[in-house]
PDB file of C-alpha atoms in Angstrom:
ATOM      1  CA  ARG A  53      98.738  96.606  58.721  1.00 72.00           C
ATOM      2  CA  ALA A  54      97.927  93.905  61.209  1.00 79.00           C
ATOM      3  CA  ASP A  55      96.794  91.299  58.613  1.00 81.00           C
ATOM      4  CA  CYS A  56      94.019  90.120  60.930  1.00 83.00           C
ATOM      5  CA  GLU A  57      92.320  86.849  60.046  1.00 85.00           C
ATOM      6  CA  ARG A  58      89.196  87.088  62.202  1.00 88.00           C
ATOM      7  CA  LEU A  59      87.106  89.687  64.034  1.00 88.00           C
ATOM      8  CA  ILE A  60      85.915  88.737  67.522  1.00 86.00           C
ATOM      9  CA  LEU A  61      82.922  90.618  68.863  1.00 86.00           C
ATOM     10  CA  THR A  62      79.903  90.448  71.144  1.00 86.00           C
ATOM     11  CA  PRO A  63      76.305  91.375  70.317  1.00 87.00           C
ATOM     12  CA  ARG A  64      76.897  94.680  72.117  1.00 86.00           C
ATOM     13  CA  THR A  65      79.941  95.568  69.991  1.00 87.00           C
ATOM     14  CA  GLU A  66      78.348  94.683  66.644  1.00 88.00           C
ATOM     15  CA  PRO A  67      77.740  98.362  65.697  1.00 89.00           C
ATOM     16  CA  GLN A  68      81.465  99.112  66.075  1.00 88.00           C
ATOM     17  CA  ALA A  69      82.370  95.914  64.236  1.00 87.00           C
ATOM     18  CA  ALA A  70      80.103  96.900  61.354  1.00 86.00           C
ATOM     19  CA  ALA A  71      82.296  99.961  60.824  1.00 86.00           C
ATOM     20  CA  VAL A  72      85.385  97.801  60.206  1.00 82.00           C
ATOM     21  CA  PRO A  73      85.907  97.904  56.443  1.00 76.00           C
ATOM     22  CA  ALA A  74      87.702  94.564  56.150  1.00 74.00           C
ATOM     23  CA  ASP A  75      85.703  91.558  55.005  1.00 82.00           C
ATOM     24  CA  LEU A  76      86.788  89.236  57.839  1.00 85.00           C
ATOM     25  CA  PRO A  77      85.178  86.107  59.245  1.00 88.00           C
ATOM     26  CA  ARG A  78      83.433  87.124  62.463  1.00 88.00           C
ATOM     27  CA  LEU A  79      83.250  85.214  65.719  1.00 87.00           C
ATOM     28  CA  VAL A  80      80.413  86.424  67.946  1.00 87.00           C
ATOM     29  CA  LEU A  81      80.874  85.659  71.648  1.00 83.00           C
ATOM     30  CA  GLU A  82      77.774  85.477  73.786  1.00 79.00           C
ATOM     31  CA  GLU A  83      77.952  87.702  76.833  1.00 69.00           C
ATOM     32  CA  SER A  84      77.172  86.159  80.191  1.00 63.00           C
ATOM     33  CA  SER A  85      76.260  87.738  83.489  1.00 51.00           C
ATOM     34  CA  ILE A  86      77.387  84.643  85.426  1.00 48.00           C
ATOM     35  CA  GLN A  87      80.017  85.482  88.025  1.00 52.00           C
ATOM     36  CA  TYR A  88      82.147  82.855  89.693  1.00 48.00           C
ATOM     37  CA  PRO A  89      83.540  83.442  93.189  1.00 52.00           C
ATOM     38  CA  VAL A  90      87.321  83.429  93.302  1.00 48.00           C
ATOM     39  CA  SER A  91      87.282  80.743  95.994  1.00 49.00           C
ATOM     40  CA  SER A  92      85.684  78.249  93.596  1.00 47.00           C
ATOM     41  CA  VAL A  93      88.623  78.255  91.190  1.00 50.00           C
ATOM     42  CA  HIS A  94      91.631  76.078  92.047  1.00 53.00           C
ATOM     43  CA  TYR A  95      94.599  75.402  89.781  1.00 50.00           C
ATOM     44  CA  PRO A  96      97.009  72.782  91.158  1.00 56.00           C
ATOM     45  CA  VAL A  97     100.657  73.762  90.827  1.00 55.00           C
ATOM     46  CA  GLY A  98     102.077  72.419  87.586  1.00 58.00           C
ATOM     47  CA  SER A  99      98.681  71.694  86.054  1.00 57.00           C
ATOM     48  CA  ILE A 100      98.994  74.400  83.406  1.00 58.00           C
ATOM     49  CA  GLN A 101     101.640  73.801  80.766  1.00 62.00           C
ATOM     50  CA  PRO A 102     102.896  76.576  78.487  1.00 62.00           C
ATOM     51  CA  THR A 103     101.702  76.212  74.900  1.00 74.00           C
ATOM     52  CA  VAL A 104     103.449  79.222  73.357  1.00 77.00           C
ATOM     53  CA  ARG A 105     107.035  80.292  72.768  1.00 83.00           C
ATOM     54  CA  SER A 106     108.218  83.327  74.698  1.00 86.00           C
ATOM     55  CA  ASN A 107     109.201  85.200  71.532  1.00 89.00           C
ATOM     56  CA  GLN A 108     105.821  84.548  69.906  1.00 90.00           C
ATOM     57  CA  PRO A 109     103.746  87.721  69.321  1.00 89.00           C
ATOM     58  CA  GLN A 110     100.905  88.050  71.801  1.00 88.00           C
ATOM     59  CA  ALA A 111      99.351  91.175  70.289  1.00 89.00           C
ATOM     60  CA  ILE A 112      99.803  94.056  67.894  1.00 90.00           C
ATOM     61  CA  VAL A 113      98.959  97.085  69.999  1.00 88.00           C
ATOM     62  CA  PHE A 114      98.285 100.310  68.133  1.00 86.00           C
ATOM     63  CA  THR A 115      99.796 103.393  69.710  1.00 82.00           C
ATOM     64  CA  SER A 116     100.122 106.975  68.566  1.00 76.00           C
ATOM     65  CA  GLY A 117     103.444 107.067  70.421  1.00 65.00           C
ATOM     66  CA  THR A 118     105.618 110.023  69.506  1.00 64.00           C
ATOM     67  CA  THR A 119     104.161 111.040  66.139  1.00 71.00           C
ATOM     68  CA  GLY A 120     100.398 111.071  66.670  1.00 74.00           C
ATOM     69  CA  TYR A 121      99.986 108.533  63.852  1.00 80.00           C
ATOM     70  CA  ALA A 122      98.846 105.101  65.043  1.00 81.00           C
ATOM     71  CA  LYS A 123     101.538 102.447  64.638  1.00 85.00           C
ATOM     72  CA  GLY A 124     101.276  98.758  65.439  1.00 87.00           C
ATOM     73  CA  ALA A 125     103.721  97.727  68.166  1.00 88.00           C
ATOM     74  CA  VAL A 126     104.288  93.971  68.293  1.00 91.00           C
ATOM     75  CA  VAL A 127     104.250  92.755  71.901  1.00 91.00           C
ATOM     76  CA  THR A 128     105.486  89.230  72.657  1.00 93.00           C
ATOM     77  CA  PHE A 129     104.717  86.941  75.562  1.00 91.00           C
ATOM     78  CA  ALA A 130     108.275  87.543  76.777  1.00 93.00           C
ATOM     79  CA  ASN A 131     107.628  91.294  76.763  1.00 92.00           C
ATOM     80  CA  HIS A 132     104.704  90.755  79.139  1.00 91.00           C
ATOM     81  CA  LEU A 133     106.695  88.344  81.297  1.00 92.00           C
ATOM     82  CA  TRP A 134     109.692  90.615  81.799  1.00 93.00           C
ATOM     83  CA  SER A 135     107.501  93.657  82.272  1.00 91.00           C
ATOM     84  CA  ALA A 136     105.725  91.740  85.038  1.00 92.00           C
ATOM     85  CA  VAL A 137     109.050  90.690  86.559  1.00 93.00           C
ATOM     86  CA  GLY A 138     110.314  94.279  86.534  1.00 92.00           C
ATOM     87  CA  SER A 139     107.064  95.485  88.055  1.00 91.00           C
ATOM     88  CA  ALA A 140     107.283  92.834  90.767  1.00 93.00           C
ATOM     89  CA  PHE A 141     110.780  93.967  91.733  1.00 93.00           C
ATOM     90  CA  ARG A 142     109.726  97.628  91.846  1.00 91.00           C
ATOM     91  CA  LEU A 143     106.272  97.307  93.413  1.00 91.00           C
ATOM     92  CA  GLY A 144     106.511  94.032  95.299  1.00 92.00           C
ATOM     93  CA  ILE A 145     103.924  91.268  95.247  1.00 91.00           C
ATOM     94  CA  VAL A 146     101.502  90.933  98.123  1.00 92.00           C
ATOM     95  CA  PRO A 147      99.417  87.725  98.154  1.00 89.00           C
ATOM     96  CA  GLY A 148      96.284  89.720  98.962  1.00 92.00           C
ATOM     97  CA  ASP A 149      96.760  92.231  96.141  1.00 94.00           C
ATOM     98  CA  ARG A 150      93.639  93.185  94.190  1.00 94.00           C
ATOM     99  CA  TRP A 151      94.405  95.178  91.030  1.00 94.00           C
ATOM    100  CA  LEU A 152      91.510  97.354  89.951  1.00 94.00           C
ATOM    101  CA  ALA A 153      91.427  97.336  86.135  1.00 93.00           C
ATOM    102  CA  CYS A 154      89.419 100.214  84.679  1.00 93.00           C
ATOM    103  CA  LEU A 155      91.561 101.009  81.622  1.00 91.00           C
ATOM    104  CA  PRO A 156      90.524  99.594  78.242  1.00 89.00           C
ATOM    105  CA  LEU A 157      92.068  96.184  77.588  1.00 87.00           C
ATOM    106  CA  TYR A 158      93.252  96.949  74.050  1.00 85.00           C
ATOM    107  CA  PRO A 159      96.194  99.204  75.065  1.00 86.00           C
ATOM    108  CA  VAL A 160      99.076  97.712  77.017  1.00 87.00           C
ATOM    109  CA  GLY A 161      98.144  99.605  80.199  1.00 88.00           C
ATOM    110  CA  GLY A 162      94.966  97.582  80.609  1.00 89.00           C
ATOM    111  CA  LEU A 163      96.294  94.350  79.155  1.00 91.00           C
ATOM    112  CA  ALA A 164      99.332  94.336  81.451  1.00 91.00           C
ATOM    113  CA  VAL A 165      97.107  94.315  84.541  1.00 93.00           C
ATOM    114  CA  LEU A 166      95.631  90.979  83.451  1.00 92.00           C
ATOM    115  CA  PHE A 167      98.977  89.413  82.526  1.00 91.00           C
ATOM    116  CA  ARG A 168     100.689  90.561  85.716  1.00 93.00           C
ATOM    117  CA  SER A 169      97.876  89.376  87.948  1.00 93.00           C
ATOM    118  CA  CYS A 170      97.789  85.978  86.227  1.00 91.00           C
ATOM    119  CA  LEU A 171     101.541  85.594  86.612  1.00 91.00           C
ATOM    120  CA  TYR A 172     101.482  86.737  90.245  1.00 93.00           C
ATOM    121  CA  GLY A 173      98.430  84.670  91.165  1.00 92.00           C
ATOM    122  CA  THR A 174      96.627  87.732  92.510  1.00 93.00           C
ATOM    123  CA  ALA A 175      93.089  89.025  91.963  1.00 93.00           C
ATOM    124  CA  VAL A 176      91.742  91.502  89.417  1.00 93.00           C
ATOM    125  CA  VAL A 177      88.728  93.732  90.045  1.00 92.00           C
ATOM    126  CA  LEU A 178      87.586  94.269  86.465  1.00 90.00           C
ATOM    127  CA  HIS A 179      85.499  97.277  85.429  1.00 89.00           C
ATOM    128  CA  GLU A 180      84.048  97.826  81.996  1.00 84.00           C
ATOM    129  CA  SER A 181      84.958 101.513  82.042  1.00 85.00           C
ATOM    130  CA  PHE A 182      86.066 104.380  84.241  1.00 88.00           C
ATOM    131  CA  ASP A 183      82.948 105.774  85.915  1.00 85.00           C
ATOM    132  CA  ALA A 184      81.485 106.505  89.322  1.00 80.00           C
ATOM    133  CA  ALA A 185      81.564 102.800  90.175  1.00 84.00           C
ATOM    134  CA  VAL A 186      85.374 102.885  90.180  1.00 88.00           C
ATOM    135  CA  ARG A 187      85.463 105.215  93.155  1.00 88.00           C
ATOM    136  CA  ARG A 188      83.005 103.015  95.065  1.00 88.00           C
ATOM    137  CA  SER A 189      85.054  99.954  94.125  1.00 89.00           C
ATOM    138  CA  LEU A 190      88.268 101.503  95.424  1.00 90.00           C
ATOM    139  CA  HIS A 191      86.520 101.972  98.739  1.00 90.00           C
ATOM    140  CA  ASP A 192      84.453  98.801  98.970  1.00 91.00           C
ATOM    141  CA  ASN A 193      86.334  96.073  97.065  1.00 89.00           C
ATOM    142  CA  GLY A 194      89.701  96.274  98.782  1.00 90.00           C
ATOM    143  CA  ALA A 195      91.712  97.306  95.725  1.00 93.00           C
ATOM    144  CA  THR A 196      95.410  97.629  96.556  1.00 95.00           C
ATOM    145  CA  LEU A 197      96.607  98.697  93.082  1.00 95.00           C
ATOM    146  CA  VAL A 198      95.019 100.673  90.266  1.00 95.00           C
ATOM    147  CA  SER A 199      96.336 101.799  86.881  1.00 94.00           C
ATOM    148  CA  LEU A 200      95.138 105.202  85.686  1.00 94.00           C
ATOM    149  CA  VAL A 201      95.951 107.877  83.129  1.00 93.00           C
ATOM    150  CA  PRO A 202      96.415 111.480  84.340  1.00 95.00           C
ATOM    151  CA  THR A 203      92.914 112.527  83.245  1.00 94.00           C
ATOM    152  CA  MET A 204      91.367 109.800  85.411  1.00 94.00           C
ATOM    153  CA  LEU A 205      93.404 110.774  88.451  1.00 96.00           C
ATOM    154  CA  GLY A 206      92.508 114.425  87.856  1.00 96.00           C
ATOM    155  CA  ARG A 207      88.797 113.552  87.816  1.00 94.00           C
ATOM    156  CA  LEU A 208      89.074 111.654  91.088  1.00 95.00           C
ATOM    157  CA  LEU A 209      90.930 114.513  92.753  1.00 95.00           C
ATOM    158  CA  HIS A 210      88.406 117.037  91.401  1.00 95.00           C
ATOM    159  CA  GLU A 211      85.698 115.000  93.153  1.00 93.00           C
ATOM    160  CA  GLY A 212      87.612 115.274  96.443  1.00 94.00           C
ATOM    161  CA  PHE A 213      89.100 111.780  96.393  1.00 94.00           C
ATOM    162  CA  THR A 214      91.689 111.154  99.136  1.00 95.00           C
ATOM    163  CA  ALA A 215      93.525 108.213 100.690  1.00 95.00           C
ATOM    164  CA  ALA A 216      90.617 107.801 103.125  1.00 95.00           C
ATOM    165  CA  ASP A 217      88.400 106.832 100.171  1.00 94.00           C
ATOM    166  CA  ALA A 218      90.640 103.870  99.310  1.00 94.00           C
ATOM    167  CA  PRO A 219      91.735 102.352 102.639  1.00 93.00           C
ATOM    168  CA  ASN A 220      93.596  99.391 101.097  1.00 94.00           C
ATOM    169  CA  LEU A 221      95.253 101.205  98.209  1.00 95.00           C
ATOM    170  CA  ARG A 222      99.024 100.922  98.243  1.00 95.00           C
ATOM    171  CA  LEU A 223      99.821 102.383  94.830  1.00 95.00           C
ATOM    172  CA  ILE A 224      98.373 104.185  91.816  1.00 96.00           C
ATOM    173  CA  LEU A 225     100.286 103.455  88.609  1.00 95.00           C
ATOM    174  CA  LEU A 226     100.024 106.530  86.403  1.00 94.00           C
ATOM    175  CA  GLY A 227     100.848 106.308  82.703  1.00 90.00           C
ATOM    176  CA  GLY A 228      99.592 106.817  79.177  1.00 86.00           C
ATOM    177  CA  ALA A 229     100.598 110.491  79.100  1.00 86.00           C
ATOM    178  CA  ALA A 230     102.966 112.884  80.824  1.00 88.00           C
ATOM    179  CA  ALA A 231     101.990 113.515  84.441  1.00 92.00           C
ATOM    180  CA  PRO A 232     101.778 117.269  85.169  1.00 94.00           C
ATOM    181  CA  ALA A 233     103.697 118.309  88.276  1.00 96.00           C
ATOM    182  CA  PRO A 234     100.650 120.094  89.804  1.00 97.00           C
ATOM    183  CA  LEU A 235      98.610 116.883  89.476  1.00 97.00           C
ATOM    184  CA  LEU A 236     101.281 114.879  91.299  1.00 97.00           C
ATOM    185  CA  ALA A 237     101.482 117.539  94.014  1.00 97.00           C
ATOM    186  CA  GLU A 238      97.698 117.445  94.441  1.00 97.00           C
ATOM    187  CA  ALA A 239      97.754 113.659  94.709  1.00 97.00           C
ATOM    188  CA  ARG A 240     100.521 113.834  97.301  1.00 97.00           C
ATOM    189  CA  ALA A 241      98.500 116.353  99.317  1.00 97.00           C
ATOM    190  CA  ALA A 242      95.535 113.962  99.210  1.00 97.00           C
ATOM    191  CA  GLY A 243      97.752 111.200 100.619  1.00 97.00           C
ATOM    192  CA  LEU A 244      97.585 109.151  97.428  1.00 96.00           C
ATOM    193  CA  PRO A 245     100.684 107.074  96.572  1.00 95.00           C
ATOM    194  CA  VAL A 246     101.495 107.554  92.873  1.00 96.00           C
ATOM    195  CA  ALA A 247     104.161 105.895  90.709  1.00 94.00           C
ATOM    196  CA  VAL A 248     104.730 107.425  87.275  1.00 93.00           C
ATOM    197  CA  THR A 249     105.152 104.658  84.721  1.00 89.00           C
ATOM    198  CA  TYR A 250     105.061 103.888  81.013  1.00 83.00           C
ATOM    199  CA  GLY A 251     103.924 100.905  78.977  1.00 79.00           C
ATOM    200  CA  LEU A 252     105.515  98.460  76.541  1.00 75.00           C
ATOM    201  CA  THR A 253     104.395 100.485  73.512  1.00 77.00           C
ATOM    202  CA  GLU A 254     105.774 103.864  74.621  1.00 67.00           C
TER     203      GLU A 254
END
């Protein structure tokens, strides 16, 4: 049980929200198509003060983990911080990094992309889902990092995706499930740099 106090939704997600059996107060967020260029946002150093404790829970992330039965894993702000620190040591931080986020944001794999990029001060290329636009984005939007699950990588490779289709890509983080050896070999043959990883709820 997560003991949620409120359900946050948008007009587009109301059908899914209607299926939630709990009688919770609902906060409906209006969706906006307004996009702000990155160059218009400036945050002076020291202007943002922390308002949470590091050991405070940030989310309860449900994961089937090892048993197949969904369990709520409590993830704290410190968990995200130290995961980002570890990732920075392993992957490096490049000021011009652009992390393409096409995983859902409710599991840690998608959520971590946002936290890491905020902590690093680097850009996120956010996609609503994994579809044909992701491949175009890898080519056209200068993505240097992307987090995928094996099925996604397999689909890209099946479509003939190679390193030439993502000229700026420096790493694919692959997690969410075991990575089959033939898939990794196929990615290597296509010139795609892959790092096998796992998330905070695994």
